[in-house]
Coordinates of C-alpha atoms in Angstrom, one line a residue:
M295 CA 0.0 0.0 0.0
P296 CA 1.9 3.1 -1.2
G297 CA 2.6 5.7 1.5
K298 CA 0.8 3.8 4.2
W299 CA 3.4 4.7 6.8
L300 CA 2.8 8.4 6.1
K301 CA -0.6 8.2 7.8
R302 CA -0.5 6.2 11.0
T303 CA -4.3 6.2 11.2
L304 CA -4.2 3.3 8.8
V305 CA -3.0 1.1 11.7
P306 CA -6.0 -0.3 13.6
L307 CA -6.8 1.6 16.7
A308 CA -6.9 -1.6 18.7
V309 CA -3.3 -2.2 17.8
L310 CA -2.2 1.4 18.6
S311 CA -3.7 1.1 22.0
L312 CA -1.3 -1.7 22.7
A313 CA 1.8 -0.3 21.0
A314 CA 1.4 3.3 22.0
V315 CA 2.8 4.0 25.4
T316 CA 3.4 7.4 27.0
A317 CA 7.0 7.9 28.0
C318 CA 7.8 8.5 31.6
G319 CA 11.1 10.2 32.5
D320 CA 13.4 11.5 29.8
S321 CA 11.6 11.0 26.4
S322 CA 14.9 11.4 24.6
D323 CA 16.2 8.2 26.2
P324 CA 14.3 5.2 24.8
T325 CA 15.6 3.0 27.6
Q326 CA 13.6 5.1 30.1
M327 CA 10.3 4.6 28.4
E328 CA 7.6 2.3 29.6
T329 CA 7.1 -0.8 27.5
T330 CA 4.1 -3.0 26.7
D331 CA 3.5 -6.3 28.4
A332 CA 5.3 -8.9 26.4
S333 CA 2.4 -11.3 26.9
Q334 CA 0.2 -8.9 25.0
P335 CA 0.2 -8.8 21.1
I336 CA 1.7 -5.8 19.3
T337 CA 2.0 -4.9 15.7
I338 CA 5.2 -3.3 14.5
S339 CA 5.2 -1.4 11.2
F340 CA 8.2 -1.9 8.9
F341 CA 9.4 -0.5 5.6
G342 CA 12.1 -2.4 3.6
S343 CA 14.0 -0.7 0.7
D344 CA 14.4 -3.9 -1.2
P345 CA 11.7 -5.8 -2.9
N346 CA 10.3 -9.0 -1.4
A347 CA 8.1 -10.9 -3.8
T348 CA 7.3 -13.7 -1.4
W349 CA 6.2 -11.7 1.6
N350 CA 3.0 -13.3 2.9
N351 CA 2.0 -11.0 5.8
M352 CA 3.4 -13.5 8.3
K353 CA 0.7 -16.0 7.4
D354 CA 3.4 -18.5 6.5
D355 CA 4.7 -21.2 8.9
V356 CA 7.7 -19.3 10.2
G357 CA 5.8 -16.1 10.5
Q358 CA 3.1 -17.7 12.6
A359 CA 5.7 -19.4 14.8
I360 CA 7.5 -16.0 15.4
T361 CA 4.2 -14.4 16.4
K362 CA 3.4 -17.3 18.7
A363 CA 6.7 -17.0 20.4
T364 CA 6.9 -13.2 20.7
N365 CA 3.3 -11.9 20.4
V366 CA 4.7 -9.6 17.6
T367 CA 3.3 -9.2 14.2
V368 CA 5.2 -7.2 11.6
N369 CA 3.1 -5.1 9.2
A370 CA 5.6 -4.7 6.4
E371 CA 5.8 -2.8 3.2
Y372 CA 8.6 -3.5 0.7
D373 CA 9.8 -1.2 -2.1
V374 CA 9.4 -2.7 -5.6
S375 CA 12.4 -1.3 -7.5
G376 CA 13.4 2.1 -6.3
G377 CA 15.7 1.1 -3.5
G378 CA 13.5 3.0 -1.0
T379 CA 14.9 6.4 -2.1
Q380 CA 11.7 8.1 -3.1
K381 CA 9.6 6.7 -0.3
I382 CA 12.1 7.6 2.4
S383 CA 12.3 11.2 0.9
L384 CA 8.5 11.4 1.4
M385 CA 8.9 10.1 5.0
T386 CA 11.6 12.7 5.9
A387 CA 9.4 15.4 4.3
S388 CA 6.4 14.5 6.5
G389 CA 8.3 13.4 9.6
E390 CA 6.2 10.2 9.8
Y391 CA 8.0 6.9 9.8
P392 CA 7.2 3.2 10.3
D393 CA 8.4 1.7 13.7
M394 CA 11.3 -0.1 12.0
I395 CA 13.0 0.6 8.7
F396 CA 15.6 -0.9 6.4
P397 CA 16.8 2.3 4.7
K398 CA 19.6 0.7 2.7
G399 CA 21.7 3.6 1.2
S400 CA 19.3 6.3 2.5
I401 CA 20.5 6.0 6.1
T402 CA 22.3 9.3 6.0
K403 CA 19.1 11.1 5.0
L404 CA 17.3 9.5 8.0
V405 CA 20.1 10.4 10.4
D406 CA 20.2 14.0 9.2
A407 CA 16.5 14.2 9.7
G408 CA 16.8 12.9 13.3
A409 CA 14.6 10.0 12.4
L410 CA 16.6 7.1 13.9
I411 CA 17.1 6.2 17.5
D412 CA 20.6 5.6 18.8
L413 CA 20.4 1.9 19.7
T414 CA 23.6 1.8 21.8
D415 CA 22.0 1.7 25.2
L416 CA 19.0 -0.3 24.1
I417 CA 21.4 -3.0 22.9
D418 CA 23.5 -2.8 26.0
K419 CA 20.4 -3.3 28.3
Y420 CA 18.1 -5.4 26.2
G421 CA 20.2 -7.1 23.6
P422 CA 22.2 -10.0 25.0
N423 CA 21.8 -12.1 21.9
I424 CA 22.8 -9.2 19.6
K425 CA 25.9 -8.6 21.7
K426 CA 26.7 -12.3 21.7
V427 CA 26.6 -12.6 17.9
Y428 CA 28.7 -9.5 17.3
G429 CA 31.1 -10.1 20.1
D430 CA 34.2 -7.8 20.1
D431 CA 33.2 -6.3 16.7
L432 CA 30.3 -4.3 18.1
S433 CA 32.3 -1.1 17.3
R434 CA 31.7 -1.8 13.6
L435 CA 28.1 -0.9 14.1
Q436 CA 28.9 2.7 15.0
Y437 CA 27.8 5.3 12.5
S438 CA 30.9 7.5 12.1
K439 CA 33.9 8.9 13.9
E440 CA 32.0 12.1 14.6
D441 CA 28.8 10.3 15.6
P442 CA 29.5 6.9 17.2
S443 CA 25.8 6.1 17.6
I444 CA 24.4 2.8 16.5
Y445 CA 21.5 3.5 14.2
V446 CA 21.0 0.2 12.5
I447 CA 21.6 -3.5 13.2
P448 CA 23.3 -5.0 10.1
T449 CA 21.1 -7.6 8.4
N450 CA 22.5 -7.9 4.8
A451 CA 25.1 -10.5 5.7
G452 CA 25.8 -12.9 8.5
V453 CA 28.6 -12.7 11.2
G454 CA 31.3 -15.3 10.7
Q455 CA 30.2 -15.8 7.1
T456 CA 32.0 -18.5 5.1
S457 CA 30.5 -18.5 1.7
F458 CA 30.3 -22.0 0.2
D459 CA 28.8 -21.0 -3.1
A460 CA 29.0 -18.3 -5.7
G461 CA 26.1 -16.1 -6.7
G462 CA 27.7 -13.6 -9.0
G463 CA 30.2 -13.4 -11.8
F464 CA 29.2 -14.2 -15.4
E465 CA 26.3 -16.5 -15.9
I466 CA 25.7 -18.9 -18.8
Q467 CA 22.8 -21.3 -19.2
N468 CA 23.8 -24.8 -18.3
E469 CA 22.2 -26.1 -21.5
V470 CA 24.5 -23.8 -23.5
M471 CA 27.6 -25.1 -21.8
K472 CA 26.4 -28.7 -22.3
E473 CA 25.9 -28.3 -26.0
M474 CA 29.2 -26.5 -26.5
G475 CA 30.9 -29.4 -24.8
Y476 CA 31.7 -27.6 -21.5
P477 CA 34.5 -25.5 -22.9
K478 CA 37.1 -23.9 -20.7
I479 CA 36.2 -20.2 -20.3
K480 CA 38.4 -17.8 -18.4
T481 CA 37.9 -14.4 -20.2
V482 CA 35.1 -12.3 -21.6
N483 CA 36.2 -13.2 -25.1
D484 CA 35.6 -16.9 -24.2
F485 CA 32.2 -15.8 -22.9
E486 CA 31.4 -14.0 -26.1
K487 CA 32.4 -16.9 -28.3
V488 CA 30.2 -19.4 -26.5
L489 CA 27.1 -17.1 -26.7
K490 CA 27.7 -16.3 -30.4
A491 CA 28.2 -19.9 -31.4
Y492 CA 25.0 -21.0 -29.6
K493 CA 22.9 -18.2 -31.0
E494 CA 24.0 -19.1 -34.5
K495 CA 22.9 -22.7 -34.0
H496 CA 19.7 -21.7 -32.2
P497 CA 18.3 -18.3 -33.4
T498 CA 15.1 -18.9 -31.5
I499 CA 14.2 -20.6 -28.3
N500 CA 10.6 -21.6 -27.5
G501 CA 9.6 -19.8 -30.6
Q502 CA 11.1 -16.4 -29.6
P503 CA 14.3 -14.7 -30.7
T504 CA 17.4 -15.8 -28.8
I505 CA 19.1 -13.1 -26.7
P506 CA 22.8 -13.8 -26.1
L507 CA 23.3 -11.3 -23.3
S508 CA 20.9 -9.1 -21.4
L509 CA 21.6 -6.7 -18.6
N510 CA 19.4 -5.0 -16.0
A511 CA 19.8 -1.2 -16.1
D512 CA 16.6 -0.3 -14.4
D513 CA 17.2 2.4 -11.9
W514 CA 19.9 1.6 -9.3
K515 CA 20.3 -1.9 -10.7
I516 CA 22.5 -0.5 -13.4
M517 CA 25.2 -0.6 -10.8
I518 CA 24.7 -4.4 -10.3
T519 CA 24.8 -5.6 -13.8
V520 CA 26.4 -2.8 -15.9
T521 CA 28.9 -0.7 -13.9
D522 CA 30.1 -2.8 -11.0
P523 CA 31.2 -5.7 -13.2
A524 CA 33.7 -3.4 -14.8
V525 CA 35.6 -3.6 -11.5
N526 CA 35.0 -7.3 -10.9
A527 CA 36.1 -8.4 -14.4
T528 CA 39.3 -6.4 -14.2
G529 CA 40.8 -7.6 -10.9
G530 CA 39.5 -4.7 -8.9
T531 CA 38.1 -4.8 -5.4
P532 CA 34.3 -4.4 -5.3
D533 CA 33.7 -1.2 -3.3
G534 CA 30.7 0.3 -4.9
E535 CA 31.3 3.5 -6.9
F536 CA 34.8 3.9 -5.7
D537 CA 38.2 2.4 -6.2
I538 CA 40.1 2.5 -2.9
N539 CA 43.9 2.4 -2.6
P540 CA 44.6 -0.3 0.1
K541 CA 47.8 1.4 1.2
T542 CA 46.7 5.1 1.4
Y543 CA 42.9 4.7 1.6
E544 CA 42.6 7.3 -1.1
A545 CA 39.4 6.9 -3.1
R546 CA 38.4 7.8 -6.7
L547 CA 35.4 7.0 -8.8
H548 CA 36.3 3.6 -10.3
Y549 CA 35.3 4.7 -13.8
K550 CA 38.7 6.5 -13.9
R551 CA 40.5 3.2 -13.9
P552 CA 41.9 2.5 -17.4
E553 CA 40.7 -1.1 -16.9
D554 CA 37.1 0.1 -16.6
K555 CA 37.2 1.9 -19.9
E556 CA 38.3 -1.3 -21.6
Y557 CA 35.5 -3.3 -20.1
F558 CA 32.9 -0.8 -21.3
R559 CA 34.6 -0.9 -24.7
W560 CA 34.0 -4.6 -24.7
L561 CA 30.3 -4.1 -24.0
N562 CA 30.3 -1.6 -26.8
H563 CA 31.7 -4.3 -29.0
M564 CA 29.1 -6.8 -27.8
Y565 CA 26.3 -4.3 -28.7
N566 CA 27.7 -3.6 -32.2
E567 CA 28.1 -7.4 -32.8
G568 CA 24.4 -7.9 -32.0
L569 CA 25.1 -9.9 -28.9
L570 CA 23.9 -7.4 -26.3
D571 CA 20.2 -7.0 -25.9
P572 CA 19.3 -3.7 -27.6
E573 CA 16.6 -3.1 -24.9
T574 CA 19.1 -3.3 -22.1
F575 CA 18.9 0.4 -21.3
T576 CA 15.2 0.8 -21.9
Q577 CA 13.6 -2.3 -20.3
K578 CA 12.2 -2.3 -16.8
N579 CA 13.1 -4.8 -14.1
D580 CA 10.0 -7.0 -14.7
Q581 CA 10.7 -7.1 -18.5
Y582 CA 14.2 -8.3 -17.8
L583 CA 13.0 -11.0 -15.5
S584 CA 10.3 -12.0 -18.0
K585 CA 12.9 -12.5 -20.7
I586 CA 15.0 -14.7 -18.4
A587 CA 11.9 -16.7 -17.4
S588 CA 11.2 -17.4 -21.0
G589 CA 14.4 -19.4 -21.3
R590 CA 15.8 -17.4 -24.2
V591 CA 18.5 -15.3 -22.5
L592 CA 21.8 -17.3 -22.8
G593 CA 24.0 -15.1 -20.6
L594 CA 23.9 -12.7 -17.8
I595 CA 26.3 -10.5 -15.8
D596 CA 24.4 -10.3 -12.5
Q597 CA 24.0 -11.4 -9.0
E598 CA 21.7 -14.4 -8.4
W599 CA 19.5 -12.5 -5.9
D600 CA 18.6 -10.1 -8.7
Y601 CA 17.3 -12.7 -11.2
Q602 CA 16.5 -15.6 -8.8
Q603 CA 12.7 -15.0 -9.1
A604 CA 13.0 -15.6 -12.9
E605 CA 15.3 -18.6 -12.4
N606 CA 12.8 -20.1 -10.0
S607 CA 10.1 -19.7 -12.7
L608 CA 12.4 -21.7 -15.1
K609 CA 12.5 -24.5 -12.6
T610 CA 8.8 -24.4 -12.0
S611 CA 8.1 -24.4 -15.7
G612 CA 10.2 -27.5 -16.3
M613 CA 13.1 -25.7 -17.9
A614 CA 15.8 -26.5 -15.4
E615 CA 18.3 -26.8 -18.2
R616 CA 17.9 -23.1 -18.8
T617 CA 19.2 -22.2 -15.3
Y618 CA 22.6 -20.6 -15.0
G619 CA 26.1 -21.4 -13.8
H620 CA 28.5 -18.9 -12.4
Y621 CA 32.0 -18.2 -13.9
P622 CA 34.7 -15.8 -12.6
L623 CA 35.6 -14.3 -16.0
Q624 CA 38.1 -11.6 -16.4
M625 CA 39.1 -9.3 -19.3
T626 CA 42.5 -11.0 -19.4
E627 CA 44.0 -14.0 -17.6
S628 CA 46.4 -11.8 -15.7
T629 CA 43.8 -10.7 -13.1
K630 CA 41.6 -12.4 -10.5
D631 CA 38.0 -12.1 -9.5
H632 CA 37.8 -10.6 -6.0
S633 CA 34.3 -11.8 -5.2
F634 CA 35.4 -13.7 -2.1
Q635 CA 37.8 -11.2 -0.7
D636 CA 37.2 -11.1 3.1
A637 CA 35.6 -7.8 4.2
G638 CA 35.4 -8.8 7.9
P639 CA 32.3 -8.7 10.0
P640 CA 29.3 -7.2 8.2
V641 CA 28.4 -3.6 8.7
G642 CA 26.2 -0.9 7.1
Y643 CA 22.9 -1.8 5.6
G644 CA 20.5 -2.9 8.3
I645 CA 17.3 -2.3 10.3
G646 CA 16.8 0.7 12.6
I647 CA 14.1 1.9 15.0
T648 CA 12.6 5.3 14.2
T649 CA 11.5 8.1 16.4
S650 CA 7.9 7.3 15.5
A651 CA 8.1 4.0 17.4
K652 CA 6.0 4.2 20.5
D653 CA 7.7 1.2 22.2
P654 CA 11.4 0.9 21.2
I655 CA 12.1 -1.4 24.2
R656 CA 9.6 -3.9 23.0
I657 CA 11.0 -3.6 19.4
I658 CA 14.6 -4.1 20.5
K659 CA 13.6 -7.1 22.6
F660 CA 11.9 -8.5 19.5
L661 CA 15.1 -7.9 17.4
D662 CA 17.1 -9.5 20.1
W663 CA 14.9 -12.6 20.1
M664 CA 15.3 -12.7 16.3
A665 CA 19.1 -13.0 17.0
S666 CA 18.7 -15.9 19.4
D667 CA 19.6 -19.4 18.5
E668 CA 16.0 -20.5 18.5
A669 CA 14.9 -17.8 16.0
Q670 CA 17.9 -18.2 13.7
V671 CA 17.3 -22.0 13.3
L672 CA 13.6 -21.2 12.8
N673 CA 14.2 -18.6 10.1
N674 CA 16.8 -20.8 8.3
W675 CA 15.3 -24.2 8.6
G676 CA 11.6 -23.8 9.4
I677 CA 9.5 -26.0 11.6
E678 CA 10.9 -29.2 13.1
G679 CA 8.9 -32.1 11.9
K680 CA 7.5 -30.2 8.9
H681 CA 10.5 -28.7 7.1
Y682 CA 13.4 -30.5 8.8
E683 CA 14.1 -33.4 11.0
M684 CA 16.7 -34.4 13.6
K685 CA 18.3 -37.8 13.3
D686 CA 21.2 -38.8 15.5
G687 CA 21.7 -35.2 16.4
K688 CA 21.9 -34.1 12.8
R689 CA 19.5 -31.6 11.2
S690 CA 18.4 -32.3 7.7
M691 CA 15.6 -31.6 5.2
P692 CA 13.5 -34.4 3.9
A693 CA 13.7 -35.2 0.1
E694 CA 10.3 -33.8 -0.6
I695 CA 11.0 -30.5 1.1
Q696 CA 14.4 -30.2 -0.7
D697 CA 12.6 -30.9 -4.0
R698 CA 10.2 -28.1 -3.4
R699 CA 13.0 -25.7 -2.5
V700 CA 14.7 -26.5 -5.8
N701 CA 11.8 -26.8 -8.2
D702 CA 9.0 -24.7 -6.6
N703 CA 11.0 -22.2 -4.6
T704 CA 8.7 -19.2 -4.9
N705 CA 5.6 -21.0 -3.7
F706 CA 7.5 -22.9 -1.1
T707 CA 9.0 -19.8 0.4
R708 CA 5.7 -18.0 0.4
E709 CA 4.1 -20.9 2.3
S710 CA 7.0 -21.8 4.6
G711 CA 8.5 -18.3 5.3
I712 CA 12.0 -19.9 5.4
G713 CA 14.7 -17.2 5.0
M714 CA 12.1 -14.4 5.0
Y715 CA 12.8 -12.9 8.5
N716 CA 16.3 -11.5 8.5
F717 CA 15.2 -8.7 10.8
S718 CA 18.3 -8.8 13.0
V719 CA 22.0 -9.7 13.2
R720 CA 22.6 -13.3 12.6
Y721 CA 25.3 -15.9 12.0
G722 CA 26.4 -16.5 8.5
D723 CA 27.0 -19.7 6.5
G724 CA 29.5 -22.1 8.0
V725 CA 28.8 -21.2 11.7
K726 CA 27.5 -24.0 13.9
D727 CA 25.0 -23.7 16.7
P728 CA 25.4 -25.3 20.2
S729 CA 24.0 -28.6 18.8
G730 CA 26.9 -28.9 16.3
N731 CA 24.6 -28.2 13.3
Y732 CA 25.0 -25.3 11.0
Y733 CA 22.7 -22.3 11.6
T734 CA 22.0 -21.9 7.9
T735 CA 21.2 -24.4 5.2
N736 CA 24.0 -23.1 3.0
F737 CA 26.7 -25.6 3.6
P738 CA 28.3 -27.9 1.0
E739 CA 26.1 -31.0 1.4
Q740 CA 22.8 -28.9 1.4
I741 CA 24.0 -26.6 -1.4
V742 CA 24.7 -29.6 -3.7
A743 CA 21.4 -31.2 -2.8
G744 CA 19.7 -27.9 -3.9
Y745 CA 21.3 -27.9 -7.4
T746 CA 19.3 -28.9 -10.4
Q747 CA 20.6 -31.8 -12.4
P748 CA 21.9 -29.6 -15.2
E749 CA 23.9 -27.6 -12.6
K750 CA 25.4 -30.8 -11.2
D751 CA 26.3 -32.0 -14.7
A752 CA 28.1 -28.8 -15.5
L753 CA 30.0 -28.7 -12.2
K754 CA 31.1 -32.3 -12.7
A755 CA 32.4 -31.4 -16.1
Y756 CA 34.6 -28.7 -14.6
G757 CA 35.7 -30.9 -11.7
A758 CA 33.9 -28.8 -9.1
T759 CA 31.4 -29.5 -6.4
T760 CA 30.0 -26.0 -6.0
W761 CA 30.2 -22.8 -8.2
K762 CA 32.5 -21.3 -5.6
D763 CA 35.1 -23.9 -6.5
L764 CA 35.7 -22.1 -9.8
F765 CA 36.5 -18.8 -8.1
P766 CA 39.7 -17.6 -6.4
A767 CA 39.6 -18.3 -2.6
K768 CA 39.6 -15.5 0.0
E769 CA 43.0 -16.7 1.2
E770 CA 44.4 -15.3 -2.0
F771 CA 43.6 -11.7 -0.9
P772 CA 44.2 -9.6 2.2
V773 CA 41.3 -8.7 4.5
K774 CA 39.8 -5.3 3.6
E775 CA 40.4 -3.0 6.6
W776 CA 37.4 -0.8 5.7
G777 CA 35.0 -3.7 5.2
A778 CA 32.5 -3.5 2.4
A779 CA 32.6 0.2 1.5
Y780 CA 29.4 0.1 -0.4
N781 CA 27.6 -0.6 2.8
L782 CA 29.1 2.3 4.8
P783 CA 27.0 5.4 5.4
A784 CA 28.1 8.1 3.0
P785 CA 29.4 11.5 4.2
S786 CA 26.5 13.7 5.2
D787 CA 27.9 17.0 3.9
P788 CA 25.5 18.5 1.5
S789 CA 28.3 19.3 -1.0
Y790 CA 29.2 15.6 -1.0
T791 CA 25.6 14.5 -1.6
V792 CA 25.1 17.0 -4.4
A793 CA 28.3 16.0 -6.1
F794 CA 27.7 12.3 -5.7
Q795 CA 24.2 12.6 -7.2
K796 CA 25.7 14.6 -10.1
S797 CA 28.3 11.8 -10.7
Q798 CA 25.5 9.2 -10.8
D799 CA 23.6 11.3 -13.3
I800 CA 26.7 11.6 -15.5
V801 CA 27.5 7.9 -15.3
R802 CA 24.0 6.8 -16.0
K803 CA 23.8 9.0 -19.0
R804 CA 27.3 8.5 -20.5
I805 CA 27.9 4.8 -19.9
P806 CA 24.8 3.7 -21.9
E807 CA 25.6 6.3 -24.5
A808 CA 29.2 4.9 -24.8
I809 CA 28.0 1.3 -25.0
L810 CA 25.4 2.0 -27.7
A811 CA 27.7 4.2 -29.8
S812 CA 29.5 3.2 -32.9
P813 CA 33.0 1.9 -32.1
D814 CA 34.7 5.0 -33.5
Q815 CA 32.7 7.3 -31.1
F816 CA 33.3 5.3 -28.0
D817 CA 36.6 7.0 -26.9
S818 CA 35.3 10.6 -27.3
I819 CA 32.1 9.8 -25.3
Y820 CA 34.0 8.0 -22.5
D821 CA 36.7 10.7 -22.3
Q822 CA 34.0 13.4 -22.1
M823 CA 32.5 11.4 -19.1
I824 CA 35.9 11.3 -17.4
A825 CA 36.3 15.1 -17.8
E826 CA 32.8 15.6 -16.3
L827 CA 33.8 13.4 -13.4
S828 CA 37.1 15.4 -12.8
T829 CA 35.8 18.8 -11.9
D830 CA 36.7 20.5 -8.6
D831 CA 33.4 19.4 -6.9
M832 CA 34.1 15.8 -7.9
K833 CA 37.6 15.9 -6.6
Q834 CA 36.3 17.3 -3.3
M835 CA 33.7 14.5 -3.1
E836 CA 36.5 11.9 -3.6
A837 CA 38.5 13.6 -0.9
Q838 CA 35.6 13.5 1.5
Y839 CA 35.0 9.8 0.8
S840 CA 38.7 9.1 1.3
Q841 CA 38.6 10.7 4.7
M842 CA 35.5 8.7 5.6
I843 CA 37.4 5.5 4.8
K844 CA 40.4 6.6 6.9
D845 CA 38.1 7.5 9.8
T846 CA 36.3 4.2 9.5
V847 CA 39.5 2.2 9.8
E848 CA 40.4 4.3 12.9
L849 CA 36.9 4.0 14.4
W850 CA 36.9 0.2 14.2
S851 CA 40.1 0.0 16.1
Q852 CA 38.3 1.4 19.2
P853 CA 35.9 -0.5 21.5
V854 CA 32.3 0.6 21.8
A855 CA 30.8 1.6 25.2
A856 CA 27.3 2.2 26.4
K857 CA 26.4 5.9 26.8

């Protein structure tokens, strides 16, 4: 329901009477407010900046179990494709917010508006599970060197994460690789040859024109499938829009790397060869997914979470052979894909409690319960006896449940709710609970069990067990001292915000223009972009970002203390 958090009268009055409590004592200190009786039901409103196509209003199995255990119901709204930017702007303009919010990259806007509560003391007094999970790395949750408040609890990744599978890189349909004899591919040129050869043999698939390569350039997703891969495919370190010097911490827009220019030149070549979808820069997100679900898109350069909905449709429609494998391709064989470089404990994107919340204590207690062992197993595995079973102390999913997860994932997720409730800090893949079982279902045996047969056949042909086996290991790279920079809150200086938005406008205009140009026009368009990204305000923006990285490294070396 668009804008429903902007008018709190849309929340039933019976709910408000339970959730709304008059503060006693200092109203600026949420730990001094009265809280509702935990035995009484409460509805917590929530806005998430990412889409969630399988949200079922907590009517799923896991959602009902959460409500039964906590007497909490989450009334959620998820953004469809805008990354929350526009809706959060409306919220800050009105001063009305949901109780909880996942602001993604708009956290700075909310902090500047005074919309988020400092969670430091709430966590200290009511968050034993949160403190347990984060341990000595709690300082990483602090907002900045100047403002060491904790505004969000990171939810995008798990603590202690050991990834056992790959979800990015370059994707090629397993059927394509099978017909081509599972060729060895290491570079983008190899990628191009495979797509071109298959298209020539199969100009149509299921009665529709074959598309060798399509990208998703709808709104912010242009970064995921068009611009970020320029870094990944040239041996760079993925840090969002910036290239960071690991020795000096100096940052620059990554488009200024000569390697980036050559990657975009290759995309220009792909377009002029008729291999890149001509609708790449005009299609919307749903059109992109629809094409993938039709089975006629041979290759992608994307993250699996972005196209997973369409891949699930392929499985449900009996086209498992049209699912994709992941390959760590580079422009040349002299560089390595840094997808698995260790960024340390997760920080940045997460869930915060807003100043509109009437009962922050009850909410933080809910978030703390979601960080408990019980809740993490529930969210990852579902209901014992229905979704998983314990035999000889080992947790496993029955064959029929595993089959639905693979071949009917969308419907299964909507019904079960498994994996839908990442509302708090949690352990990542590879971490075991007190019973000796993994918290998550993403460990080698379970991952392999979740592959389609075409995936298993492709991996076997390449002598691998999981897609990660094809990628360089994290041990091949140093740990990034600043973590995942793209998750850090950007500098709040208005001059930075204006210059950064200007840079985005320039990039989102010039990159498509350069890719769709004739080859002889590419250099002039790209060089014009670099000139536009090298003005004084752009250089000042880069200097501010560099200082933020330096301050972050310094901040994380200090312990956090309750205020």
